[in-house]
Amino acid sequence: MATAMVKPAHQGGSVRRDASAVPLEVYGSLFDALHEIAASLYIGTLATTIAALITAWWAESWILLGFAVAIAVAASVRIRGMIAYGRARPSLRSAEGLKAWERRYIVGSTVYLAIMGGWCLACFMVSDDPFVRLFGFAGVVAYMVGVSGRNFASNALVTAQILGGGIPLTLSLIYAGPLYYTILVLVLVPFFASVKLISDRLRKQLLDAVISARDITELAARFTTALNNMPHGLLMFDAERKLVVANERLIELLGISRAVVVAGMSPAELLTASHAFSDTHDLGRFAAEFERRLSGVPGELIVEAGRDRWLSLTARPMENGGSVVIAEDVTERRTSEQRIHRLARFDNLTRLPNRNSFHEHLSDVLEMARPEEQFAVLFVDLDEFKQVNDTLGHPAGDALLCAVADRMRTIIAAPDVVARFGGDEFVVLQYLGERDLAALDDLARRIIETVSKPYQIEGQHVIIGASIGAALAPRDGSDPDLLLKNADMALYHTKSNGRGTWRVFDPSMDAEVQAKRALEMDLRRALAEGQFELYYQPLINLRTKRVTTCEALIRWNHPERGLIPPGKFIPAAEDIGIINEMGDWVIRTATKECASWPETVRVAVNLSSVQFRHSRLTAVVAEALAESGLSPKRLEVEITESVLLRDTPGVRTILGELVAQGVRIALDDFGTGYSGLSYLHTFPLNKVKIDRSFVAQLNSGDRSLTLLKGVARLSSSLGLSVAVEGIETQEQLEIIAAEDTVDEVQGYLFSMPLPVAQIRKFIAVHADDSDLSFTGGNPGGKMRQTEAA
């Protein structure tokens, strides 16, 4: 419904006049021009034939009559040729075919004019009558003048016709003889030249016109193609706000019938005809806003066009006062923006509000709250969730989080809000109003009770718990960050003093947290400054009374606080993520020290479950052995049942790689935890260390002794060496020594953990066959590498 004017690439430059040098379609148009006015040929042929007949009759010459007949015959052949070309034209697709017809046309036209020239010459030769001569001469000249008006499209044709007619005319005048005829010959030369120049000029103008028309048509087609293949809809209005252009994409977006869209429509008429806006509640208001955009008001106009579909309309002014409107389907963009908005404010897994959304809501609530109103912020942490994630995998963990979120939704009702902050942390905002803490206690207990009920996750029976820390507003703060911080502190104390319960924030908690943070900072500094050292506690062979193994135990000599118990700094090391670095240091230091001992003494290093998630554990062991030169059989790693409980492919792989290196594997603290007997034959163990709890209860009855003997005998029958921990009295030693399946003993009866210098002296004295006297030592409790990493 629109056209575009674009300047052709060649406009203003020279155009070759040779038809063979122009494009085929232009060449065809030039040749078609020779056949377009057939009536002129018919009239010219009839007039020439009649003139020849008149001269024949007037001169009573059969020769002139013969020329008249020849002219009529030649004309009829030309006419039939034109009719034949008209029939053949649709099938002509090549330049060669057109040139063949052009040669045929030129031959016919030249022959025809040559016959006329011969008629003129005959008029001069057969008659002296001026009338006959003038009639013949004038007929040929008149026909030649018509050449410039009819046959100018072909340069070759014009040249051939000038020669075909000019030569006989010249000969006729020369034959006549008188001087004035000779003068007329001289006049004919510029006449023939002017005919040629006029023909050339007309042909150039025709060629320019044809090429320009072709270019305009091509450009219009390209414009239409580009316009209708745009990814966006396009509207163009003139200065009077009348429609000029609308492309196919626009018609598709607006849902308008093509027959309805006509030039001259107003914006209101266009929008009214659109099915896309049929459901728009206030079409008049939208049309008025659209008119404002056309008037130059900047900005994107976004409107809902049908169900779940959005269009963007953007108007730009034109120099002539009109406007161009770009219409774009922004449904996908709108959906993406809404999705981004949801991601920014809602947890992608549970669909609960996220941290940002909760924080904003809490800020608004606190700002609008009356002084007498109370709110509670509850931090909910899932107990044992990490174990589920590690044993069943992250997909199961995600499914469990979704199930917990669903249960939380059933408990939390408006105006209360529940959100997920990440990991296994949920946060609840409870509106208490003027109620006392009984409402908070009721909600916290219901959350713990509901969350702690069993789950079925991927066919597995899963049980977890919940611990809660709460803070009250405005009592514990009126700032969102402060409230969340205090609730988190309360949660930390809940978990430190027994899980599955809840606590409200108390100001004294802050002092404990600050102390913990100071400890964590000192711990980082201790690793960097080398404040750790290893103590060693020996294991004695019951039969030979010699030291066979020394267990490496980490100690922290704080420069200000003195000796800090492992039970305090090991959990902190795990929390801040340096437990693996500490474990690596223990392995390297212990192997280096053991290399200086007698060949008969091994060193035992405890590995924690955290270290088994360390991708370089086996590499660290191999590097430590290589650096120290210690034989792998003299290194013994002790693991607890908590490591085997996970029974993941990674655990089995690491144990297999350690065994392949020649390292011995010992199961430490056996008898605690789950005490799975299947561990004894499903994992590559070399030793079982029976926990001290069995020894401590030996005096309380035969049951503990029976259990100890049973475990020792079962382990021995499986080819494992057996060690008993916690020997502190001579009586305990005698009872254990009576069981021949026990190989080694360890405890304060023999030695407390000793620093490097003292353990070297101890080994030097008791590593050979010398008698070992059990003098005991000061009990101080050992720190396990399973705890210390």
PDB file of N, CA and C in Angstrom, residues 99-140:
ATOM      1  N   LYS A  99      18.196 -11.137 -30.086  1.00  0.00           N
ATOM      2  CA  LYS A  99      19.063 -10.625 -31.155  1.00  0.00           C
ATOM      3  C   LYS A  99      18.697 -11.243 -32.505  1.00  0.00           C
ATOM      4  N   ALA A 100      18.286 -12.510 -32.514  1.00  0.00           N
ATOM      5  CA  ALA A 100      17.877 -13.147 -33.773  1.00  0.00           C
ATOM      6  C   ALA A 100      16.666 -12.433 -34.368  1.00  0.00           C
ATOM      7  N   TRP A 101      15.698 -12.118 -33.510  1.00  0.00           N
ATOM      8  CA  TRP A 101      14.521 -11.382 -33.987  1.00  0.00           C
ATOM      9  C   TRP A 101      14.889  -9.971 -34.402  1.00  0.00           C
ATOM     10  N   GLU A 102      15.868  -9.354 -33.693  1.00  0.00           N
ATOM     11  CA  GLU A 102      16.275  -8.005 -34.072  1.00  0.00           C
ATOM     12  C   GLU A 102      16.922  -8.014 -35.458  1.00  0.00           C
ATOM     13  N   ARG A 103      17.788  -9.025 -35.704  1.00  0.00           N
ATOM     14  CA  ARG A 103      18.420  -9.100 -37.039  1.00  0.00           C
ATOM     15  C   ARG A 103      17.349  -9.288 -38.117  1.00  0.00           C
ATOM     16  N   ARG A 104      16.366 -10.102 -37.816  1.00  0.00           N
ATOM     17  CA  ARG A 104      15.277 -10.341 -38.777  1.00  0.00           C
ATOM     18  C   ARG A 104      14.519  -9.044 -39.056  1.00  0.00           C
ATOM     19  N   TYR A 105      14.304  -8.270 -37.971  1.00  0.00           N
ATOM     20  CA  TYR A 105      13.572  -7.010 -38.124  1.00  0.00           C
ATOM     21  C   TYR A 105      14.390  -6.019 -38.950  1.00  0.00           C
ATOM     22  N   ILE A 106      15.701  -5.934 -38.640  1.00  0.00           N
ATOM     23  CA  ILE A 106      16.572  -4.993 -39.359  1.00  0.00           C
ATOM     24  C   ILE A 106      16.623  -5.338 -40.848  1.00  0.00           C
ATOM     25  N   VAL A 107      16.772  -6.624 -41.182  1.00  0.00           N
ATOM     26  CA  VAL A 107      16.831  -7.049 -42.586  1.00  0.00           C
ATOM     27  C   VAL A 107      15.548  -6.675 -43.305  1.00  0.00           C
ATOM     28  N   GLY A 108      14.411  -6.979 -42.668  1.00  0.00           N
ATOM     29  CA  GLY A 108      13.129  -6.684 -43.307  1.00  0.00           C
ATOM     30  C   GLY A 108      12.941  -5.199 -43.522  1.00  0.00           C
ATOM     31  N   SER A 109      13.273  -4.387 -42.500  1.00  0.00           N
ATOM     32  CA  SER A 109      13.101  -2.940 -42.600  1.00  0.00           C
ATOM     33  C   SER A 109      14.045  -2.339 -43.637  1.00  0.00           C
ATOM     34  N   THR A 110      15.314  -2.834 -43.654  1.00  0.00           N
ATOM     35  CA  THR A 110      16.288  -2.304 -44.616  1.00  0.00           C
ATOM     36  C   THR A 110      15.892  -2.667 -46.045  1.00  0.00           C
ATOM     37  N   VAL A 111      15.461  -3.913 -46.243  1.00  0.00           N
ATOM     38  CA  VAL A 111      15.010  -4.332 -47.579  1.00  0.00           C
ATOM     39  C   VAL A 111      13.834  -3.483 -48.033  1.00  0.00           C
ATOM     40  N   TYR A 112      12.913  -3.248 -47.090  1.00  0.00           N
ATOM     41  CA  TYR A 112      11.743  -2.446 -47.427  1.00  0.00           C
ATOM     42  C   TYR A 112      12.148  -1.043 -47.877  1.00  0.00           C
ATOM     43  N   LEU A 113      13.084  -0.398 -47.120  1.00  0.00           N
ATOM     44  CA  LEU A 113      13.508   0.951 -47.467  1.00  0.00           C
ATOM     45  C   LEU A 113      14.359   0.955 -48.746  1.00  0.00           C
ATOM     46  N   ALA A 114      15.114  -0.124 -48.940  1.00  0.00           N
ATOM     47  CA  ALA A 114      15.904  -0.213 -50.177  1.00  0.00           C
ATOM     48  C   ALA A 114      14.981  -0.287 -51.395  1.00  0.00           C
ATOM     49  N   ILE A 115      13.856  -1.023 -51.239  1.00  0.00           N
ATOM     50  CA  ILE A 115      12.882  -1.089 -52.355  1.00  0.00           C
ATOM     51  C   ILE A 115      12.309   0.302 -52.617  1.00  0.00           C
ATOM     52  N   MET A 116      12.034   1.017 -51.532  1.00  0.00           N
ATOM     53  CA  MET A 116      11.523   2.383 -51.704  1.00  0.00           C
ATOM     54  C   MET A 116      12.579   3.275 -52.373  1.00  0.00           C
ATOM     55  N   GLY A 117      13.858   3.098 -51.969  1.00  0.00           N
ATOM     56  CA  GLY A 117      14.911   3.880 -52.610  1.00  0.00           C
ATOM     57  C   GLY A 117      15.009   3.534 -54.093  1.00  0.00           C
ATOM     58  N   GLY A 118      14.879   2.246 -54.429  1.00  0.00           N
ATOM     59  CA  GLY A 118      14.897   1.843 -55.830  1.00  0.00           C
ATOM     60  C   GLY A 118      13.734   2.435 -56.604  1.00  0.00           C
ATOM     61  N   TRP A 119      12.571   2.517 -55.943  1.00  0.00           N
ATOM     62  CA  TRP A 119      11.378   3.152 -56.567  1.00  0.00           C
ATOM     63  C   TRP A 119      11.676   4.608 -56.877  1.00  0.00           C
ATOM     64  N   CYS A 120      12.344   5.316 -55.937  1.00  0.00           N
ATOM     65  CA  CYS A 120      12.684   6.728 -56.145  1.00  0.00           C
ATOM     66  C   CYS A 120      13.660   6.862 -57.336  1.00  0.00           C
ATOM     67  N   LEU A 121      14.685   5.991 -57.352  1.00  0.00           N
ATOM     68  CA  LEU A 121      15.651   6.051 -58.446  1.00  0.00           C
ATOM     69  C   LEU A 121      14.967   5.762 -59.783  1.00  0.00           C
ATOM     70  N   ALA A 122      14.024   4.790 -59.762  1.00  0.00           N
ATOM     71  CA  ALA A 122      13.297   4.460 -60.987  1.00  0.00           C
ATOM     72  C   ALA A 122      12.467   5.634 -61.475  1.00  0.00           C
ATOM     73  N   CYS A 123      11.896   6.401 -60.508  1.00  0.00           N
ATOM     74  CA  CYS A 123      11.098   7.570 -60.891  1.00  0.00           C
ATOM     75  C   CYS A 123      11.961   8.570 -61.661  1.00  0.00           C
ATOM     76  N   PHE A 124      13.228   8.747 -61.252  1.00  0.00           N
ATOM     77  CA  PHE A 124      14.119   9.662 -61.940  1.00  0.00           C
ATOM     78  C   PHE A 124      14.571   9.112 -63.292  1.00  0.00           C
ATOM     79  N   MET A 125      14.661   7.772 -63.410  1.00  0.00           N
ATOM     80  CA  MET A 125      15.228   7.174 -64.609  1.00  0.00           C
ATOM     81  C   MET A 125      14.174   6.969 -65.702  1.00  0.00           C
ATOM     82  N   VAL A 126      12.930   6.651 -65.325  1.00  0.00           N
ATOM     83  CA  VAL A 126      11.928   6.322 -66.345  1.00  0.00           C
ATOM     84  C   VAL A 126      11.108   7.536 -66.752  1.00  0.00           C
ATOM     85  N   SER A 127      11.262   8.661 -66.029  1.00  0.00           N
ATOM     86  CA  SER A 127      10.395   9.792 -66.349  1.00  0.00           C
ATOM     87  C   SER A 127      11.126  11.090 -66.053  1.00  0.00           C
ATOM     88  N   ASP A 128      10.873  12.071 -66.953  1.00  0.00           N
ATOM     89  CA  ASP A 128      11.420  13.407 -66.720  1.00  0.00           C
ATOM     90  C   ASP A 128      10.391  14.308 -66.053  1.00  0.00           C
ATOM     91  N   ASP A 129       9.235  13.733 -65.815  1.00  0.00           N
ATOM     92  CA  ASP A 129       8.139  14.527 -65.260  1.00  0.00           C
ATOM     93  C   ASP A 129       8.486  14.935 -63.825  1.00  0.00           C
ATOM     94  N   PRO A 130       8.524  16.238 -63.527  1.00  0.00           N
ATOM     95  CA  PRO A 130       8.839  16.688 -62.146  1.00  0.00           C
ATOM     96  C   PRO A 130       7.885  16.112 -61.104  1.00  0.00           C
ATOM     97  N   PHE A 131       6.602  15.911 -61.508  1.00  0.00           N
ATOM     98  CA  PHE A 131       5.628  15.392 -60.549  1.00  0.00           C
ATOM     99  C   PHE A 131       6.017  13.998 -60.090  1.00  0.00           C
ATOM    100  N   VAL A 132       6.384  13.156 -61.053  1.00  0.00           N
ATOM    101  CA  VAL A 132       6.746  11.774 -60.710  1.00  0.00           C
ATOM    102  C   VAL A 132       7.993  11.779 -59.838  1.00  0.00           C
ATOM    103  N   ARG A 133       9.001  12.554 -60.286  1.00  0.00           N
ATOM    104  CA  ARG A 133      10.249  12.582 -59.511  1.00  0.00           C
ATOM    105  C   ARG A 133      10.031  13.118 -58.087  1.00  0.00           C
ATOM    106  N   LEU A 134       9.245  14.231 -57.971  1.00  0.00           N
ATOM    107  CA  LEU A 134       8.996  14.814 -56.653  1.00  0.00           C
ATOM    108  C   LEU A 134       8.223  13.839 -55.754  1.00  0.00           C
ATOM    109  N   PHE A 135       7.264  13.141 -56.357  1.00  0.00           N
ATOM    110  CA  PHE A 135       6.449  12.197 -55.591  1.00  0.00           C
ATOM    111  C   PHE A 135       7.328  11.092 -55.012  1.00  0.00           C
ATOM    112  N   GLY A 136       8.233  10.516 -55.867  1.00  0.00           N
ATOM    113  CA  GLY A 136       9.115   9.437 -55.398  1.00  0.00           C
ATOM    114  C   GLY A 136      10.107   9.928 -54.362  1.00  0.00           C
ATOM    115  N   PHE A 137      10.700  11.142 -54.664  1.00  0.00           N
ATOM    116  CA  PHE A 137      11.712  11.677 -53.738  1.00  0.00           C
ATOM    117  C   PHE A 137      11.081  12.009 -52.382  1.00  0.00           C
ATOM    118  N   ALA A 138       9.926  12.662 -52.399  1.00  0.00           N
ATOM    119  CA  ALA A 138       9.260  13.072 -51.163  1.00  0.00           C
ATOM    120  C   ALA A 138       8.821  11.858 -50.345  1.00  0.00           C
ATOM    121  N   GLY A 139       8.379  10.791 -51.018  1.00  0.00           N
ATOM    122  CA  GLY A 139       7.930   9.587 -50.291  1.00  0.00           C
ATOM    123  C   GLY A 139       9.056   8.953 -49.485  1.00  0.00           C
ATOM    124  N   VAL A 140      10.238   8.868 -50.126  1.00  0.00           N
ATOM    125  CA  VAL A 140      11.386   8.245 -49.426  1.00  0.00           C
ATOM    126  C   VAL A 140      11.857   9.127 -48.282  1.00  0.00           C
TER     127      VAL A 140
END
